[in-house]
GROMACS .gro file of N, CA and C in nm:
model
  138
    1MET      N    1 -11.337   2.886  -2.484
    1MET     CA    2 -11.359   2.852  -2.625
    1MET      C    3 -11.265   2.738  -2.668
    2LEU      N    4 -11.137   2.752  -2.635
    2LEU     CA    5 -11.039   2.651  -2.674
    2LEU      C    6 -11.069   2.518  -2.606
    3LYS      N    7 -11.111   2.524  -2.478
    3LYS     CA    8 -11.144   2.401  -2.406
    3LYS      C    9 -11.260   2.330  -2.472
    4THR      N   10 -11.358   2.406  -2.519
    4THR     CA   11 -11.473   2.348  -2.587
    4THR      C   12 -11.431   2.278  -2.715
    5ILE      N   13 -11.344   2.344  -2.793
    5ILE     CA   14 -11.296   2.286  -2.920
    5ILE      C   15 -11.220   2.156  -2.893
    6LEU      N   16 -11.131   2.158  -2.792
    6LEU     CA   17 -11.054   2.039  -2.757
    6LEU      C   18 -11.146   1.926  -2.713
    7PHE      N   19 -11.250   1.959  -2.636
    7PHE     CA   20 -11.346   1.859  -2.591
    7PHE      C   21 -11.418   1.795  -2.708
    8ILE      N   22 -11.461   1.877  -2.804
    8ILE     CA   23 -11.532   1.826  -2.922
    8ILE      C   24 -11.441   1.738  -3.006
    9VAL      N   25 -11.315   1.780  -3.023
    9VAL     CA   26 -11.218   1.701  -3.100
    9VAL      C   27 -11.195   1.566  -3.033
   10ARG      N   28 -11.178   1.569  -2.899
   10ARG     CA   29 -11.156   1.446  -2.825
   10ARG      C   30 -11.276   1.353  -2.838
   11LEU      N   31 -11.395   1.410  -2.830
   11LEU     CA   32 -11.518   1.333  -2.845
   11LEU      C   33 -11.525   1.268  -2.982
   12ALA      N   34 -11.487   1.345  -3.086
   12ALA     CA   35 -11.490   1.294  -3.223
   12ALA      C   36 -11.392   1.178  -3.241
   13ILE      N   37 -11.273   1.190  -3.181
   13ILE     CA   38 -11.172   1.084  -3.190
   13ILE      C   39 -11.222   0.957  -3.122
   14VAL      N   40 -11.281   0.973  -3.004
   14VAL     CA   41 -11.335   0.858  -2.930
   14VAL      C   42 -11.446   0.790  -3.010
   15PHE      N   43 -11.536   0.873  -3.067
   15PHE     CA   44 -11.647   0.821  -3.145
   15PHE      C   45 -11.597   0.744  -3.267
   16ALA      N   46 -11.498   0.801  -3.336
   16ALA     CA   47 -11.440   0.736  -3.454
   16ALA      C   48 -11.376   0.603  -3.414
   17GLY      N   49 -11.309   0.600  -3.299
   17GLY     CA   50 -11.247   0.478  -3.250
   17GLY      C   51 -11.350   0.370  -3.223
   18ILE      N   52 -11.463   0.409  -3.162
   18ILE     CA   53 -11.570   0.314  -3.133
   18ILE      C   54 -11.628   0.258  -3.262
   19VAL      N   55 -11.650   0.346  -3.360
   19VAL     CA   56 -11.707   0.303  -3.489
   19VAL      C   57 -11.612   0.205  -3.558
   20LEU      N   58 -11.482   0.239  -3.562
   20LEU     CA   59 -11.384   0.152  -3.627
   20LEU      C   60 -11.375   0.018  -3.555
   21PHE      N   61 -11.378   0.021  -3.421
   21PHE     CA   62 -11.372  -0.102  -3.343
   21PHE      C   63 -11.494  -0.189  -3.371
   22GLY      N   64 -11.609  -0.125  -3.379
   22GLY     CA   65 -11.733  -0.197  -3.411
   22GLY      C   66 -11.727  -0.263  -3.548
   23ARG      N   67 -11.674  -0.189  -3.646
   23ARG     CA   68 -11.659  -0.243  -3.782
   23ARG      C   69 -11.561  -0.361  -3.781
   24ALA      N   70 -11.453  -0.349  -3.706
   24ALA     CA   71 -11.354  -0.455  -3.699
   24ALA      C   72 -11.413  -0.581  -3.637
   25VAL      N   73 -11.490  -0.564  -3.530
   25VAL     CA   74 -11.554  -0.679  -3.464
   25VAL      C   75 -11.654  -0.745  -3.558
   26GLN      N   76 -11.734  -0.663  -3.627
   26GLN     CA   77 -11.833  -0.714  -3.722
   26GLN      C   78 -11.762  -0.793  -3.834
   27TYR      N   79 -11.652  -0.736  -3.884
   27TYR     CA   80 -11.575  -0.800  -3.990
   27TYR      C   81 -11.521  -0.936  -3.943
   28LEU      N   82 -11.471  -0.939  -3.818
   28LEU     CA   83 -11.419  -1.064  -3.761
   28LEU      C   84 -11.528  -1.169  -3.751
   29ILE      N   85 -11.646  -1.129  -3.703
   29ILE     CA   86 -11.756  -1.222  -3.685
   29ILE      C   87 -11.799  -1.279  -3.821
   30LEU      N   88 -11.808  -1.191  -3.922
   30LEU     CA   89 -11.852  -1.234  -4.054
   30LEU      C   90 -11.752  -1.328  -4.120
   31ASN      N   91 -11.622  -1.304  -4.095
   31ASN     CA   92 -11.520  -1.384  -4.162
   31ASN      C   93 -11.470  -1.501  -4.077
   32GLY      N   94 -11.505  -1.500  -3.949
   32GLY     CA   95 -11.470  -1.611  -3.862
   32GLY      C   96 -11.321  -1.625  -3.837
   33GLY      N   97 -11.254  -1.515  -3.808
   33GLY     CA   98 -11.112  -1.524  -3.771
   33GLY      C   99 -11.028  -1.415  -3.833
   34PHE      N  100 -10.904  -1.405  -3.785
   34PHE     CA  101 -10.812  -1.305  -3.837
   34PHE      C  102 -10.758  -1.351  -3.972
   35SER      N  103 -10.745  -1.254  -4.063
   35SER     CA  104 -10.690  -1.285  -4.194
   35SER      C  105 -10.611  -1.165  -4.244
   36GLY      N  106 -10.542  -1.179  -4.355
   36GLY     CA  107 -10.463  -1.069  -4.409
   36GLY      C  108 -10.548  -0.949  -4.443
   37SER      N  109 -10.668  -0.974  -4.497
   37SER     CA  110 -10.755  -0.864  -4.536
   37SER      C  111 -10.805  -0.787  -4.415
   38PHE      N  112 -10.817  -0.856  -4.300
   38PHE     CA  113 -10.857  -0.789  -4.177
   38PHE      C  114 -10.752  -0.687  -4.136
   39TYR      N  115 -10.624  -0.727  -4.142
   39TYR     CA  116 -10.517  -0.634  -4.109
   39TYR      C  117 -10.510  -0.521  -4.212
   40ASP      N  118 -10.538  -0.553  -4.339
   40ASP     CA  119 -10.541  -0.450  -4.442
   40ASP      C  120 -10.646  -0.345  -4.410
   41MET      N  121 -10.763  -0.390  -4.360
   41MET     CA  122 -10.869  -0.297  -4.327
   41MET      C  123 -10.829  -0.209  -4.209
   42ILE      N  124 -10.765  -0.268  -4.109
   42ILE     CA  125 -10.725  -0.192  -3.990
   42ILE      C  126 -10.624  -0.084  -4.028
   43PHE      N  127 -10.523  -0.122  -4.104
   43PHE     CA  128 -10.415  -0.029  -4.135
   43PHE      C  129 -10.434   0.043  -4.269
   44PHE      N  130 -10.554   0.028  -4.328
   44PHE     CA  131 -10.591   0.098  -4.451
   44PHE      C  132 -10.494   0.072  -4.566
   45ARG      N  133 -10.444  -0.054  -4.573
   45ARG     CA  134 -10.365  -0.092  -4.689
   45ARG      C  135 -10.457  -0.157  -4.791
   46SER      N  136 -10.434  -0.131  -4.916
   46SER     CA  137 -10.522  -0.190  -5.016
   46SER      C  138 -10.439  -0.264  -5.122
   0.00000   0.00000   0.00000
């Protein structure tokens, strides 16, 4: 049971990482380069 829970949690973390990475790449493509707002989005500063 515990192994199953750990597996699901790990899967969720990986999935969230992929989604965030995809959003970051999309943001970079749309803005054409690194900027302060890009770092703000990564580190959730507003």
